[in-house]
Coordinates of C-alpha atoms in Angstrom, one line a residue:
M1 CA 20.5 -110.1 -122.7
I2 CA 23.1 -112.2 -124.5
R3 CA 22.1 -115.7 -125.6
L4 CA 25.1 -118.0 -125.1
S5 CA 23.4 -121.2 -124.0
N6 CA 25.4 -124.2 -124.9
K7 CA 28.0 -122.1 -126.8
K8 CA 31.6 -123.2 -126.4
I9 CA 33.8 -120.2 -126.1
L10 CA 37.6 -120.4 -126.2
L11 CA 38.9 -117.2 -124.6
C12 CA 42.5 -116.4 -125.5
I13 CA 44.1 -113.9 -123.2
T14 CA 47.2 -112.0 -124.2
G15 CA 49.5 -109.7 -122.2
G16 CA 47.7 -106.4 -122.3
I17 CA 46.6 -104.4 -119.3
A18 CA 43.0 -105.1 -120.1
A19 CA 43.6 -108.8 -119.2
Y20 CA 42.7 -107.9 -115.6
K21 CA 39.0 -107.7 -116.9
T22 CA 38.9 -111.3 -118.2
P23 CA 37.7 -113.0 -115.0
E24 CA 34.6 -110.7 -115.2
L25 CA 34.2 -111.4 -118.9
T26 CA 34.4 -115.2 -118.2
R27 CA 31.8 -114.8 -115.4
I28 CA 29.4 -113.0 -117.8
F29 CA 29.8 -115.8 -120.4
K30 CA 29.2 -118.5 -117.8
K31 CA 26.2 -116.6 -116.4
N32 CA 24.7 -116.6 -119.8
G33 CA 25.1 -120.4 -120.3
A34 CA 28.4 -120.6 -122.2
D35 CA 31.1 -123.2 -121.5
V36 CA 34.4 -121.3 -121.4
R37 CA 37.9 -122.6 -121.8
I38 CA 40.9 -120.4 -121.6
I39 CA 44.3 -120.1 -123.2
M40 CA 46.8 -117.7 -121.6
T41 CA 49.9 -116.5 -123.2
E42 CA 53.0 -116.2 -121.0
S43 CA 52.8 -112.4 -120.8
S44 CA 49.1 -112.5 -119.8
K45 CA 50.1 -114.2 -116.5
E46 CA 51.7 -110.9 -115.5
F47 CA 48.2 -109.2 -115.5
V48 CA 45.8 -111.9 -114.2
A49 CA 46.3 -115.1 -112.1
P50 CA 45.6 -118.4 -113.9
L51 CA 44.1 -119.7 -110.7
S52 CA 41.4 -116.9 -110.7
L53 CA 40.4 -117.8 -114.2
Q54 CA 40.3 -121.5 -113.4
A55 CA 38.0 -120.8 -110.5
V56 CA 35.7 -118.6 -112.6
S57 CA 35.6 -120.8 -115.7
G58 CA 35.5 -124.2 -113.9
N59 CA 38.0 -125.5 -116.4
Q60 CA 41.7 -126.1 -116.6
I61 CA 43.7 -123.2 -118.0
H62 CA 45.8 -124.0 -121.1
Y63 CA 49.3 -122.4 -121.7
S64 CA 51.5 -124.9 -123.4
L65 CA 51.6 -125.8 -127.1
I66 CA 52.5 -129.4 -126.2
D67 CA 49.8 -130.8 -123.9
E68 CA 50.9 -134.2 -122.7
E69 CA 47.5 -134.9 -121.2
A70 CA 45.7 -134.4 -124.5
E71 CA 45.5 -137.3 -126.9
L72 CA 48.9 -137.6 -128.7
G73 CA 50.0 -134.3 -127.2
M74 CA 48.0 -132.3 -129.8
G75 CA 45.9 -130.2 -127.4
H76 CA 45.8 -127.2 -129.8
I77 CA 43.9 -129.3 -132.4
E78 CA 41.4 -130.5 -129.8
L79 CA 40.8 -127.0 -128.5
A80 CA 40.3 -125.7 -132.1
K81 CA 37.8 -128.4 -132.8
W82 CA 36.0 -127.9 -129.5
A83 CA 35.3 -124.2 -129.8
D84 CA 32.2 -122.6 -131.4
V85 CA 33.8 -119.2 -130.9
I86 CA 37.4 -118.1 -130.4
L87 CA 37.8 -114.7 -128.8
I88 CA 41.1 -113.0 -128.2
A89 CA 40.7 -110.5 -125.4
P90 CA 42.7 -108.4 -125.0
C91 CA 44.5 -108.7 -128.4
T92 CA 47.8 -107.0 -128.3
A93 CA 49.6 -105.5 -131.3
E94 CA 52.3 -108.3 -130.8
S95 CA 49.6 -111.0 -131.1
I96 CA 48.1 -109.3 -134.2
S97 CA 51.5 -109.2 -135.8
R98 CA 52.3 -112.9 -135.1
L99 CA 48.9 -114.0 -136.4
S100 CA 49.2 -111.9 -139.5
Q101 CA 52.5 -113.4 -140.3
G102 CA 51.1 -116.9 -139.8
R103 CA 53.5 -117.7 -136.9
A104 CA 52.2 -120.5 -134.6
N105 CA 54.9 -120.5 -132.0
D106 CA 52.6 -120.6 -128.9
L107 CA 49.4 -122.3 -128.0
M108 CA 47.1 -119.4 -128.9
S109 CA 48.5 -118.8 -132.4
A110 CA 48.6 -122.5 -133.1
V111 CA 44.9 -122.9 -132.2
I112 CA 44.1 -119.9 -134.4
S113 CA 46.1 -121.4 -137.3
V114 CA 44.4 -124.7 -137.0
S115 CA 41.0 -123.1 -136.9
Y116 CA 41.7 -121.0 -139.9
T117 CA 43.0 -124.0 -141.8
H118 CA 39.8 -126.0 -140.8
L119 CA 37.5 -123.2 -142.0
R120 CA 39.3 -123.0 -145.3
A121 CA 39.1 -126.7 -145.8
H122 CA 35.3 -126.6 -145.5
E123 CA 34.9 -123.6 -147.9
T124 CA 32.9 -124.3 -151.0
P125 CA 34.3 -123.3 -154.4
E126 CA 31.6 -120.6 -154.6
H127 CA 32.6 -119.1 -151.3
R128 CA 36.3 -119.3 -152.2
G129 CA 35.6 -117.5 -155.5
L130 CA 33.6 -114.8 -153.7
R131 CA 36.3 -114.3 -151.2
L132 CA 39.0 -114.0 -153.9
M133 CA 36.9 -111.5 -155.9
G134 CA 36.4 -109.5 -152.7
E135 CA 40.2 -109.5 -152.1
K136 CA 40.8 -108.3 -155.6
K137 CA 38.2 -105.5 -155.2
K138 CA 39.8 -104.3 -152.0
G139 CA 43.3 -104.4 -153.5
G140 CA 42.5 -101.4 -155.8
G141 CA 41.2 -103.0 -159.0
G142 CA 43.0 -105.0 -161.5
G143 CA 44.7 -104.3 -164.7
G144 CA 48.3 -103.2 -165.3
G145 CA 51.1 -104.4 -163.1
G146 CA 51.4 -107.8 -161.7
G147 CA 54.2 -110.0 -162.3

């Protein structure tokens, strides 16, 4: 079975029809020892009730980019630091589009942005070089062009 003891999972729920399965997913994570916190986009509330998720997770549900209860209203930073794992389920095409464009206009995309920035800040020069070499390799080789 899945080993999730003491893992901190941040489940981000977007507005796809599969959102109705997230209470069960949350229950499975909890049963396997994980602590689960949940971010819901506005559209996800059309598919699953926040109160159901709060009951299953045992934690407050997060929706708003500005969280006045969090220290200095920067709840998105606290959530990003807290999580061991961030899972977007379901992840709609709209969400993928926003994230790929670097838009952070809601809580979920702001948390993802902060997490990405945090990961990049801790990247060693060796890892950065390998990542850049891998990107060039995927891009179809070098030579000619550019500009």
